[in-house]
Amino acid sequence: MSKGKLLVVDDEENLRSSLQAILRDEGYQTDAVSSGEACLEKLKKNKYDTIFLDIWLPGKDGIAILKEIRSRRPSQYVIIISGHGTIETAVQATKLGAFDFIEKPLSLEKVMLVLRHAFKQKNLEDENRTLKNFIRRETMMIGSSVPMKALRQQIEYAAPTEGRILIYGENGTGKELVATLLHLNSPRKNQPFVEVNCAAIPDDLIESELFGSVKGAYTGATESRKGKFELADRGTLFLDEVGDMSLKTQAKVLRVLEEQRFHPVGSNQAIEVDVRVIAATNKNLEQEIEKENFRLDLFFRLNVIPFEVPPLRERKEDIPELVDHFMTGFCRRYGKPKKRVRSQAMAKLESHHWPGNVRELKNTIERLAIMVPGKVVTLSDLPSSMMKPSRGAKQGKSLNWQEAREKFERQFLVDQLVENRGNISRTAAAIGMERTHLHRKLKTYDIKVK
Ligand SMILES: Nc1ncnc2c1ncn2[C@@H]1O[C@H](COP(=O)(O)OP(=O)(O)OP(=O)(O)O)[C@@H](O)[C@H]1O
Ligand SMILES: [Mg+2]
């Protein structure tokens, strides 16, 4: 495989052939032309990683050609070949956007050095562009349902403020995505966005994780470590699964929020920080407060602006858009032609319950993008788990009418309660059932709320 494709533009026949020979020996594919006009002609049909362009050319000179190249292809790499007495012009060329220049007579080392630099720089730029595109795609919030439009509007209003935000939502609904968008649309966007998953860190480590620790603070602390609050200074700290913090840690976090300063573990020197906190939870914090698992004062501190990310099953109209977005992204990532989802299969995707919400849908589409041969996804390509009659239904044993009814009722009530965050009055209103009747049913099925 060639290392890259290069174009040599010089009117001296000797120089063209010797430079081409050098470059070919080094593994590059090369073309050569003798005038600026011919160079522009070549560029119409070809792409070159780098162009070697002589300053002095018959017809339009190198500078004029450079300007034209830059206006047509602003990111084209050009290395100027300058003769005796044209150094000043070569310097001028770099100001016009040429990457660098080499002087005649050409030395092999110098040519290769400049070329290596150019490729290094170009690779970095390409990588940067790919990464930025990836991030842009990964932080796109797809969906035009009413709740998604409302959410987008809320983000727009709240992002530029310093308001503390608490994001509610089931697993995989997009809480972290919302937090990221709040950060990216805030004046802190060029500062760090730091995430802490409070549920994933063992209780005895969370303090040093949040506040850092000094050397010798505890056994094994051989180095001082910065905590997440310090790492997020001037930026945003995303406290994920905040409902899973111990009461002891809650007390400490509350103090930081009040004072914007804290002590690393084992240190008596306070550190001041300027951090915007965004928190998220899939728990019903009001219930956690009643159960005395969560501090009311911390709740008020965090919950200045509450956000709710609705479960996917409550915005099914977003599903085709999401499917299309994920399918395009994954097929591109895995270098496959984009697959079309047949209407029957799409209908199934739309009607599915999606307990794991957008994340589950995204994983399903990734799997289809990889595993389905050809360009069309049909009903039979969908995972068999989606084809079962209802969630949690036991396979094998058939139920009689009464059992089936009870099973359905129970599941239905649980779903409705989850959707209404465990609020009995709201659930009763939502399903059009008397409150007392609902209570009786819950008792019959031994469904515990709170
Ligand atoms: N509206 C959306 N448009 C596009 N992608 C989305 C959308 N919502 C979620 N996603 C994607 O789905 C995945 C899950 O989202 P995210 O991690 O934000 O959910 P979460 O609510 O934080 O989940 P968990 O509770 O499990 O932590 C991510 O890859 C995210 O980019
Ligand atoms: Mg999350």
GROMACS .gro file of C-alpha atoms and ligand atoms in nm:
model
  482
    1MET     CA    1   0.000   0.000   0.000
    2SER     CA    2   0.126   0.345  -0.084
    3LYS     CA    3   0.207   0.579   0.200
    4GLY     CA    4   0.020   0.858   0.029
    5LYS     CA    5  -0.036   1.036  -0.298
    6LEU     CA    6   0.179   1.334  -0.396
    7LEU     CA    7   0.193   1.580  -0.683
    8VAL     CA    8   0.513   1.748  -0.803
    9VAL     CA    9   0.471   2.077  -0.990
   10ASP     CA   10   0.793   2.206  -1.148
   11ASP     CA   11   0.895   2.315  -1.494
   12GLU     CA   12   1.241   2.158  -1.466
   13GLU     CA   13   1.225   1.814  -1.613
   14ASN     CA   14   1.529   1.694  -1.415
   15LEU     CA   15   1.391   1.806  -1.084
   16ARG     CA   16   1.056   1.647  -1.153
   17SER     CA   17   1.201   1.310  -1.234
   18SER     CA   18   1.459   1.304  -0.954
   19LEU     CA   19   1.206   1.415  -0.691
   20GLN     CA   20   0.955   1.161  -0.818
   21ALA     CA   21   1.218   0.889  -0.802
   22ILE     CA   22   1.303   0.977  -0.441
   23LEU     CA   23   0.943   0.984  -0.336
   24ARG     CA   24   0.862   0.656  -0.510
   25ASP     CA   25   1.156   0.490  -0.341
   26GLU     CA   26   1.011   0.601  -0.012
   27GLY     CA   27   0.682   0.436  -0.097
   28TYR     CA   28   0.471   0.727  -0.216
   29GLN     CA   29   0.258   0.733  -0.525
   30THR     CA   30   0.338   1.040  -0.733
   31ASP     CA   31   0.219   1.243  -1.027
   32ALA     CA   32   0.413   1.529  -1.184
   33VAL     CA   33   0.321   1.824  -1.403
   34SER     CA   34   0.520   2.116  -1.545
   35SER     CA   35   0.290   2.412  -1.496
   36GLY     CA   36   0.048   2.569  -1.249
   37GLU     CA   37  -0.237   2.541  -1.494
   38ALA     CA   38  -0.173   2.169  -1.533
   39CYS     CA   39  -0.168   2.138  -1.154
   40LEU     CA   40  -0.513   2.296  -1.123
   41GLU     CA   41  -0.636   2.066  -1.398
   42LYS     CA   42  -0.502   1.761  -1.209
   43LEU     CA   43  -0.674   1.874  -0.890
   44LYS     CA   44  -1.011   1.863  -1.060
   45LYS     CA   45  -0.998   1.486  -1.078
   46ASN     CA   46  -0.746   1.381  -0.814
   47LYS     CA   47  -0.682   1.417  -0.447
   48TYR     CA   48  -0.328   1.457  -0.317
   49ASP     CA   49  -0.209   1.438   0.040
   50THR     CA   50   0.060   1.693  -0.039
   51ILE     CA   51   0.162   1.903  -0.340
   52PHE     CA   52   0.523   2.012  -0.404
   53LEU     CA   53   0.486   2.345  -0.579
   54ASP     CA   54   0.766   2.539  -0.746
   55ILE     CA   55   0.753   2.915  -0.692
   56TRP     CA   56   0.880   3.011  -1.032
   57LEU     CA   57   0.669   2.866  -1.306
   58PRO     CA   58   0.597   2.966  -1.661
   59GLY     CA   59   0.249   3.116  -1.694
   60LYS     CA   60   0.089   3.177  -1.356
   61ASP     CA   61   0.353   3.171  -1.083
   62GLY     CA   62   0.353   2.953  -0.773
   63ILE     CA   63   0.201   3.219  -0.546
   64ALA     CA   64  -0.096   3.271  -0.777
   65ILE     CA   65  -0.147   2.896  -0.804
   66LEU     CA   66  -0.117   2.856  -0.427
   67LYS     CA   67  -0.393   3.113  -0.379
   68GLU     CA   68  -0.619   2.928  -0.620
   69ILE     CA   69  -0.551   2.594  -0.455
   70ARG     CA   70  -0.626   2.741  -0.113
   71SER     CA   71  -0.952   2.891  -0.228
   72ARG     CA   72  -1.067   2.563  -0.382
   73ARG     CA   73  -0.934   2.331  -0.115
   74PRO     CA   74  -0.858   2.519   0.205
   75SER     CA   75  -0.713   2.216   0.379
   76GLN     CA   76  -0.483   2.108   0.092
   77TYR     CA   77  -0.122   2.061   0.206
   78VAL     CA   78   0.130   2.244  -0.015
   79ILE     CA   79   0.509   2.245   0.021
   80ILE     CA   80   0.681   2.522  -0.172
   81ILE     CA   81   0.998   2.456  -0.372
   82SER     CA   82   1.199   2.772  -0.378
   83GLY     CA   83   1.497   2.857  -0.600
   84HIS     CA   84   1.783   3.095  -0.533
   85GLY     CA   85   1.668   3.440  -0.440
   86THR     CA   86   1.308   3.341  -0.391
   87ILE     CA   87   1.326   3.275  -0.016
   88GLU     CA   88   1.126   3.585   0.063
   89THR     CA   89   0.855   3.473  -0.170
   90ALA     CA   90   0.863   3.130  -0.007
   91VAL     CA   91   0.814   3.292   0.334
   92GLN     CA   92   0.525   3.487   0.190
   93ALA     CA   93   0.382   3.158   0.064
   94THR     CA   94   0.382   3.005   0.411
   95LYS     CA   95   0.189   3.309   0.527
   96LEU     CA   96  -0.064   3.231   0.257
   97GLY     CA   97  -0.108   2.885   0.399
   98ALA     CA   98   0.170   2.672   0.248
   99PHE     CA   99   0.282   2.417   0.505
  100ASP     CA  100   0.657   2.482   0.461
  101PHE     CA  101   0.919   2.531   0.192
  102ILE     CA  102   1.232   2.354   0.073
  103GLU     CA  103   1.517   2.514  -0.117
  104LYS     CA  104   1.687   2.415  -0.439
  105PRO     CA  105   1.906   2.225  -0.478
  106LEU     CA  106   1.693   1.971  -0.298
  107SER     CA  107   1.846   1.757  -0.030
  108LEU     CA  108   1.698   1.416   0.025
  109GLU     CA  109   1.695   1.455   0.403
  110LYS     CA  110   1.523   1.790   0.393
  111VAL     CA  111   1.254   1.665   0.153
  112MET     CA  112   1.179   1.365   0.370
  113LEU     CA  113   1.183   1.569   0.691
  114VAL     CA  114   0.935   1.825   0.564
  115LEU     CA  115   0.718   1.552   0.422
  116ARG     CA  116   0.714   1.358   0.748
  117HIS     CA  117   0.615   1.673   0.935
  118ALA     CA  118   0.341   1.742   0.686
  119PHE     CA  119   0.198   1.391   0.719
  120LYS     CA  120   0.219   1.400   1.095
  121GLN     CA  121   0.034   1.728   1.106
  122LYS     CA  122  -0.219   1.614   0.848
  123ASN     CA  123  -0.290   1.292   1.038
  124LEU     CA  124  -0.346   1.489   1.355
  125GLU     CA  125  -0.584   1.721   1.177
  126ASP     CA  126  -0.773   1.431   1.020
  127GLU     CA  127  -0.795   1.255   1.354
  128ASN     CA  128  -0.916   1.572   1.518
  129ARG     CA  129  -1.182   1.620   1.253
  130THR     CA  130  -1.300   1.258   1.285
  131LEU     CA  131  -1.313   1.289   1.661
  132LYS     CA  132  -1.509   1.611   1.646
  133ASN     CA  133  -1.757   1.459   1.404
  134PHE     CA  134  -1.791   1.158   1.628
  135ILE     CA  135  -1.853   1.375   1.933
  136ARG     CA  136  -2.100   1.589   1.740
  137ARG     CA  137  -2.293   1.277   1.642
  138GLU     CA  138  -2.272   1.123   1.986
  139THR     CA  139  -2.410   1.438   2.146
  140MET     CA  140  -2.700   1.478   1.907
  141MET     CA  141  -3.032   1.449   2.082
  142ILE     CA  142  -3.271   1.292   1.836
  143GLY     CA  143  -3.649   1.304   1.859
  144SER     CA  144  -3.927   1.542   1.763
  145SER     CA  145  -4.199   1.415   1.994
  146VAL     CA  146  -4.364   1.674   2.218
  147PRO     CA  147  -4.170   1.569   2.531
  148MET     CA  148  -3.839   1.582   2.344
  149LYS     CA  149  -3.915   1.924   2.204
  150ALA     CA  150  -4.000   2.043   2.553
  151LEU     CA  151  -3.677   1.894   2.687
  152ARG     CA  152  -3.474   2.067   2.419
  153GLN     CA  153  -3.638   2.396   2.507
  154GLN     CA  154  -3.565   2.341   2.876
  155ILE     CA  155  -3.199   2.273   2.797
  156GLU     CA  156  -3.182   2.592   2.594
  157TYR     CA  157  -3.322   2.798   2.881
  158ALA     CA  158  -3.131   2.638   3.164
  159ALA     CA  159  -2.791   2.571   3.006
  160PRO     CA  160  -2.654   2.928   3.009
  161THR     CA  161  -2.749   2.981   3.374
  162GLU     CA  162  -2.565   2.857   3.677
  163GLY     CA  163  -2.878   2.683   3.803
  164ARG     CA  164  -2.833   2.343   3.961
  165ILE     CA  165  -3.017   2.077   3.773
  166LEU     CA  166  -3.145   1.739   3.881
  167ILE     CA  167  -3.226   1.504   3.596
  168TYR     CA  168  -3.477   1.226   3.654
  169GLY     CA  169  -3.523   0.935   3.423
  170GLU     CA  170  -3.520   0.558   3.395
  171ASN     CA  171  -3.208   0.370   3.289
  172GLY     CA  172  -3.089   0.451   2.941
  173THR     CA  173  -3.329   0.738   2.874
  174GLY     CA  174  -3.050   0.987   2.800
  175LYS     CA  175  -2.977   1.156   3.133
  176GLU     CA  176  -2.606   1.173   3.071
  177LEU     CA  177  -2.669   1.306   2.722
  178VAL     CA  178  -2.884   1.584   2.867
  179ALA     CA  179  -2.613   1.668   3.121
  180THR     CA  180  -2.353   1.681   2.842
  181LEU     CA  181  -2.573   1.911   2.634
  182LEU     CA  182  -2.630   2.139   2.932
  183HIS     CA  183  -2.253   2.169   2.967
  184LEU     CA  184  -2.185   2.215   2.596
  185ASN     CA  185  -2.441   2.495   2.576
  186SER     CA  186  -2.312   2.678   2.881
  187PRO     CA  187  -2.037   2.938   2.916
  188ARG     CA  188  -1.832   2.662   3.079
  189LYS     CA  189  -1.821   2.458   2.756
  190ASN     CA  190  -1.445   2.494   2.711
  191GLN     CA  191  -1.377   2.382   3.065
  192PRO     CA  192  -1.390   2.024   3.192
  193PHE     CA  193  -1.703   1.811   3.214
  194VAL     CA  194  -1.635   1.555   3.483
  195GLU     CA  195  -1.861   1.261   3.558
  196VAL     CA  196  -1.887   1.066   3.882
  197ASN     CA  197  -2.104   0.760   3.907
  198CYS     CA  198  -2.197   0.758   4.273
  199ALA     CA  199  -2.343   0.407   4.248
  200ALA     CA  200  -2.028   0.253   4.103
  201ILE     CA  201  -1.784   0.370   4.370
  202PRO     CA  202  -1.760   0.180   4.698
  203ASP     CA  203  -1.865   0.383   4.996
  204ASP     CA  204  -1.525   0.399   5.160
  205LEU     CA  205  -1.366   0.533   4.841
  206ILE     CA  206  -1.620   0.789   4.732
  207GLU     CA  207  -1.486   1.066   4.954
  208SER     CA  208  -1.136   1.050   4.814
  209GLU     CA  209  -1.285   1.014   4.468
  210LEU     CA  210  -1.484   1.335   4.512
  211PHE     CA  211  -1.249   1.543   4.722
  212GLY     CA  212  -0.910   1.391   4.653
  213SER     CA  213  -0.658   1.279   4.910
  214VAL     CA  214  -0.311   1.370   5.021
  215LYS     CA  215  -0.018   1.133   5.038
  216GLY     CA  216  -0.047   0.909   5.342
  217ALA     CA  217  -0.413   0.992   5.405
  218TYR     CA  218  -0.489   0.623   5.431
  219THR     CA  219  -0.306   0.296   5.381
  220GLY     CA  220  -0.207   0.267   5.021
  221ALA     CA  221  -0.228   0.642   4.950
  222THR     CA  222   0.125   0.671   4.818
  223GLU     CA  223   0.053   0.980   4.610
  224SER     CA  224  -0.178   1.275   4.651
  225ARG     CA  225  -0.472   1.253   4.418
  226LYS     CA  226  -0.699   1.522   4.286
  227GLY     CA  227  -1.067   1.467   4.348
  228LYS     CA  228  -1.345   1.513   4.094
  229PHE     CA  229  -1.453   1.844   4.243
  230GLU     CA  230  -1.107   1.984   4.183
  231LEU     CA  231  -1.080   1.832   3.836
  232ALA     CA  232  -1.411   1.996   3.746
  233ASP     CA  233  -1.299   2.341   3.865
  234ARG     CA  234  -1.448   2.613   3.640
  235GLY     CA  235  -1.642   2.343   3.458
  236THR     CA  236  -1.930   2.107   3.529
  237LEU     CA  237  -1.947   1.812   3.766
  238PHE     CA  238  -2.203   1.548   3.676
  239LEU     CA  239  -2.308   1.351   3.982
  240ASP     CA  240  -2.471   1.045   3.831
  241GLU     CA  241  -2.694   0.813   4.037
  242VAL     CA  242  -2.690   1.068   4.315
  243GLY     CA  243  -2.961   0.872   4.496
  244ASP     CA  244  -2.703   0.604   4.575
  245MET     CA  245  -2.474   0.821   4.786
  246SER     CA  246  -2.442   0.732   5.152
  247LEU     CA  247  -2.581   0.979   5.407
  248LYS     CA  248  -2.230   1.056   5.523
  249THR     CA  249  -2.113   1.150   5.174
  250GLN     CA  250  -2.433   1.345   5.120
  251ALA     CA  251  -2.347   1.562   5.420
  252LYS     CA  252  -2.006   1.638   5.272
  253VAL     CA  253  -2.136   1.712   4.927
  254LEU     CA  254  -2.394   1.943   5.078
  255ARG     CA  255  -2.116   2.139   5.248
  256VAL     CA  256  -1.922   2.178   4.924
  257LEU     CA  257  -2.233   2.304   4.750
  258GLU     CA  258  -2.293   2.558   5.025
  259GLU     CA  259  -1.935   2.677   5.059
  260GLN     CA  260  -1.775   2.593   4.721
  261ARG     CA  261  -1.474   2.468   4.917
  262PHE     CA  262  -1.367   2.140   5.071
  263HIS     CA  263  -1.081   1.950   5.230
  264PRO     CA  264  -0.913   1.661   5.052
  265VAL     CA  265  -0.901   1.348   5.267
  266GLY     CA  266  -0.616   1.382   5.515
  267SER     CA  267  -0.557   1.749   5.449
  268ASN     CA  268  -0.638   2.050   5.662
  269GLN     CA  269  -0.597   2.288   5.372
  270ALA     CA  270  -0.927   2.383   5.211
  271ILE     CA  271  -0.950   2.401   4.834
  272GLU     CA  272  -1.183   2.650   4.671
  273VAL     CA  273  -1.358   2.555   4.354
  274ASP     CA  274  -1.603   2.700   4.108
  275VAL     CA  275  -1.811   2.406   3.996
  276ARG     CA  276  -2.154   2.377   3.845
  277VAL     CA  277  -2.321   2.062   3.966
  278ILE     CA  278  -2.566   1.866   3.755
  279ALA     CA  279  -2.707   1.556   3.919
  280ALA     CA  280  -2.907   1.263   3.787
  281THR     CA  281  -3.098   0.976   3.937
  282ASN     CA  282  -3.330   0.695   3.835
  283LYS     CA  283  -3.468   0.673   4.187
  284ASN     CA  284  -3.766   0.857   4.319
  285LEU     CA  285  -3.584   1.087   4.558
  286GLU     CA  286  -3.902   1.198   4.734
  287GLN     CA  287  -3.953   0.836   4.833
  288GLU     CA  288  -3.589   0.804   4.935
  289ILE     CA  289  -3.633   1.111   5.155
  290GLU     CA  290  -3.937   0.957   5.322
  291LYS     CA  291  -3.737   0.641   5.382
  292GLU     CA  292  -3.463   0.864   5.527
  293ASN     CA  293  -3.214   0.750   5.269
  294PHE     CA  294  -3.172   1.092   5.121
  295ARG     CA  295  -3.124   1.431   5.286
  296LEU     CA  296  -3.398   1.680   5.226
  297ASP     CA  297  -3.159   1.977   5.243
  298LEU     CA  298  -2.933   1.824   4.977
  299PHE     CA  299  -3.238   1.751   4.765
  300PHE     CA  300  -3.336   2.118   4.774
  301ARG     CA  301  -2.981   2.224   4.690
  302LEU     CA  302  -2.963   1.996   4.387
  303ASN     CA  303  -3.317   2.019   4.266
  304VAL     CA  304  -3.322   2.390   4.174
  305ILE     CA  305  -3.434   2.302   3.822
  306PRO     CA  306  -3.583   1.954   3.784
  307PHE     CA  307  -3.561   1.784   3.446
  308GLU     CA  308  -3.747   1.473   3.348
  309VAL     CA  309  -3.634   1.253   3.063
  310PRO     CA  310  -3.936   1.044   2.965
  311PRO     CA  311  -3.904   0.670   2.901
  312LEU     CA  312  -3.891   0.567   2.537
  313ARG     CA  313  -4.229   0.390   2.550
  314GLU     CA  314  -4.391   0.727   2.619
  315ARG     CA  315  -4.251   0.879   2.303
  316LYS     CA  316  -4.275   0.598   2.053
  317GLU     CA  317  -4.301   0.845   1.767
  318ASP     CA  318  -3.928   0.913   1.817
  319ILE     CA  319  -3.836   0.552   1.746
  320PRO     CA  320  -3.813   0.566   1.362
  321GLU     CA  321  -3.592   0.874   1.383
  322LEU     CA  322  -3.368   0.713   1.644
  323VAL     CA  323  -3.346   0.390   1.443
  324ASP     CA  324  -3.244   0.584   1.136
  325HIS     CA  325  -2.985   0.788   1.325
  326PHE     CA  326  -2.826   0.486   1.493
  327MET     CA  327  -2.838   0.275   1.176
  328THR     CA  328  -2.660   0.547   0.974
  329GLY     CA  329  -2.397   0.589   1.246
  330PHE     CA  330  -2.323   0.221   1.302
  331CYS     CA  331  -2.324   0.122   0.934
  332ARG     CA  332  -2.077   0.402   0.869
  333ARG     CA  333  -1.863   0.305   1.167
  334TYR     CA  334  -1.845  -0.059   1.057
  335GLY     CA  335  -1.799   0.031   0.691
  336LYS     CA  336  -2.124  -0.128   0.573
  337PRO     CA  337  -2.382   0.011   0.333
  338LYS     CA  338  -2.676   0.162   0.519
  339LYS     CA  339  -2.954  -0.085   0.594
  340ARG     CA  340  -3.322  -0.012   0.549
  341VAL     CA  341  -3.566  -0.137   0.810
  342ARG     CA  342  -3.880  -0.292   0.655
  343SER     CA  343  -4.206  -0.145   0.776
  344GLN     CA  344  -4.314  -0.459   0.964
  345ALA     CA  345  -3.987  -0.469   1.152
  346MET     CA  346  -4.010  -0.096   1.222
  347ALA     CA  347  -4.362  -0.145   1.356
  348LYS     CA  348  -4.228  -0.407   1.596
  349LEU     CA  349  -3.948  -0.176   1.707
  350GLU     CA  350  -4.206   0.098   1.765
  351SER     CA  351  -4.442  -0.113   1.967
  352HIS     CA  352  -4.177  -0.278   2.184
  353HIS     CA  353  -4.178  -0.185   2.550
  354TRP     CA  354  -3.803  -0.097   2.572
  355PRO     CA  355  -3.738  -0.137   2.944
  356GLY     CA  356  -3.376  -0.033   2.879
  357ASN     CA  357  -3.494   0.269   2.682
  358VAL     CA  358  -3.274   0.442   2.422
  359ARG     CA  359  -2.963   0.254   2.525
  360GLU     CA  360  -3.136  -0.078   2.460
  361LEU     CA  361  -3.265   0.044   2.125
  362LYS     CA  362  -2.918   0.169   2.033
  363ASN     CA  363  -2.761  -0.166   2.121
  364THR     CA  364  -3.025  -0.350   1.922
  365ILE     CA  365  -2.954  -0.138   1.615
  366GLU     CA  366  -2.579  -0.183   1.653
  367ARG     CA  367  -2.633  -0.557   1.657
  368LEU     CA  368  -2.852  -0.542   1.345
  369ALA     CA  369  -2.600  -0.319   1.167
  370ILE     CA  370  -2.328  -0.577   1.229
  371MET     CA  371  -2.514  -0.907   1.201
  372VAL     CA  372  -2.772  -0.864   0.927
  373PRO     CA  373  -2.625  -0.939   0.585
  374GLY     CA  374  -2.747  -0.727   0.296
  375LYS     CA  375  -2.925  -0.399   0.302
  376VAL     CA  376  -3.267  -0.484   0.441
  377VAL     CA  377  -3.372  -0.561   0.798
  378THR     CA  378  -3.685  -0.772   0.818
  379LEU     CA  379  -3.903  -0.882   1.108
  380SER     CA  380  -3.719  -1.213   1.141
  381ASP     CA  381  -3.388  -1.033   1.190
  382LEU     CA  382  -3.503  -0.879   1.517
  383PRO     CA  383  -3.373  -1.041   1.837
  384SER     CA  384  -3.591  -1.329   1.949
  385SER     CA  385  -3.631  -1.168   2.292
  386MET     CA  386  -3.839  -0.901   2.121
  387MET     CA  387  -4.073  -1.159   1.975
  388LYS     CA  388  -4.195  -1.298   2.306
  389PRO     CA  389  -4.558  -1.212   2.373
  390SER     CA  390  -4.495  -0.993   2.672
  391ARG     CA  391  -4.219  -0.904   2.908
  392GLY     CA  392  -4.147  -1.153   3.177
  393ALA     CA  393  -4.390  -1.410   3.036
  394LYS     CA  394  -4.281  -1.758   3.139
  395GLN     CA  395  -4.204  -1.979   2.849
  396GLY     CA  396  -4.327  -2.332   2.823
  397LYS     CA  397  -4.611  -2.365   3.071
  398SER     CA  398  -4.939  -2.237   2.937
  399LEU     CA  399  -5.159  -2.033   3.163
  400ASN     CA  400  -5.531  -2.063   3.212
  401TRP     CA  401  -5.753  -1.758   3.162
  402GLN     CA  402  -5.754  -1.654   3.526
  403GLU     CA  403  -5.374  -1.686   3.562
  404ALA     CA  404  -5.314  -1.495   3.242
  405ARG     CA  405  -5.545  -1.218   3.353
  406GLU     CA  406  -5.377  -1.184   3.691
  407LYS     CA  407  -5.040  -1.185   3.533
  408PHE     CA  408  -5.141  -0.911   3.294
  409GLU     CA  409  -5.306  -0.703   3.566
  410ARG     CA  410  -5.005  -0.724   3.789
  411GLN     CA  411  -4.762  -0.627   3.517
  412PHE     CA  412  -4.990  -0.349   3.400
  413LEU     CA  413  -5.014  -0.200   3.748
  414VAL     CA  414  -4.640  -0.218   3.805
  415ASP     CA  415  -4.575  -0.044   3.472
  416GLN     CA  416  -4.826   0.226   3.545
  417LEU     CA  417  -4.682   0.285   3.891
  418VAL     CA  418  -4.334   0.313   3.748
  419GLU     CA  419  -4.454   0.561   3.490
  420ASN     CA  420  -4.619   0.768   3.757
  421ARG     CA  421  -4.318   0.748   3.983
  422GLY     CA  422  -4.502   0.547   4.248
  423ASN     CA  423  -4.766   0.812   4.301
  424ILE     CA  424  -5.093   0.627   4.368
  425SER     CA  425  -5.331   0.916   4.300
  426ARG     CA  426  -5.163   0.993   3.971
  427THR     CA  427  -5.162   0.628   3.871
  428ALA     CA  428  -5.529   0.591   3.960
  429ALA     CA  429  -5.615   0.900   3.756
  430ALA     CA  430  -5.402   0.782   3.465
  431ILE     CA  431  -5.573   0.444   3.435
  432GLY     CA  432  -5.919   0.565   3.530
  433MET     CA  433  -5.953   0.359   3.846
  434GLU     CA  434  -6.082   0.460   4.188
  435ARG     CA  435  -5.799   0.524   4.429
  436THR     CA  436  -5.938   0.285   4.689
  437HIS     CA  437  -5.989   0.019   4.426
  438LEU     CA  438  -5.629   0.060   4.314
  439HIS     CA  439  -5.514   0.022   4.674
  440ARG     CA  440  -5.708  -0.302   4.703
  441LYS     CA  441  -5.561  -0.435   4.381
  442LEU     CA  442  -5.209  -0.350   4.491
  443LYS     CA  443  -5.272  -0.539   4.811
  444THR     CA  444  -5.411  -0.839   4.628
  445TYR     CA  445  -5.103  -0.858   4.409
  446ASP     CA  446  -4.870  -0.774   4.693
  447ILE     CA  447  -4.725  -0.476   4.507
  448LYS     CA  448  -4.548  -0.252   4.753
  449VAL     CA  449  -4.521   0.118   4.686
  450LYS     CA  450  -4.250   0.301   4.880
  451LIG     N1  451  -3.252   1.134   2.225
  451LIG     C1  452  -3.139   1.066   2.196
  451LIG     N2  453  -3.084   1.078   2.073
  451LIG     C2  454  -2.972   1.010   2.041
  451LIG     N3  455  -2.907   0.929   2.126
  451LIG     C3  456  -2.956   0.914   2.250
  451LIG     C4  457  -3.075   0.981   2.291
  451LIG     N4  458  -3.099   0.948   2.419
  451LIG     C5  459  -3.002   0.863   2.456
  451LIG     N5  460  -2.916   0.842   2.356
  451LIG     C6  461  -2.799   0.753   2.358
  451LIG     O1  462  -2.836   0.637   2.433
  451LIG     C7  463  -2.732   0.598   2.521
  451LIG     C8  464  -2.781   0.602   2.664
  451LIG     O2  465  -2.797   0.738   2.705
  451LIG     P1  466  -2.741   0.793   2.846
  451LIG     O3  467  -2.615   0.726   2.883
  451LIG     O4  468  -2.741   0.941   2.839
  451LIG     O5  469  -2.860   0.742   2.939
  451LIG     P2  470  -2.873   0.747   3.098
  451LIG     O6  471  -3.010   0.793   3.125
  451LIG     O7  472  -2.761   0.824   3.157
  451LIG     O8  473  -2.862   0.593   3.134
  451LIG     P3  474  -2.827   0.524   3.276
  451LIG     O9  475  -2.940   0.555   3.367
  451LIG    O10  476  -2.822   0.380   3.240
  451LIG    O11  477  -2.698   0.582   3.320
  451LIG     C9  478  -2.616   0.691   2.494
  451LIG    O12  479  -2.531   0.631   2.402
  451LIG    C10  480  -2.682   0.813   2.433
  451LIG    O13  481  -2.594   0.883   2.348
  452MG      MG  482  -2.615   0.756   3.288
   0.00000   0.00000   0.00000
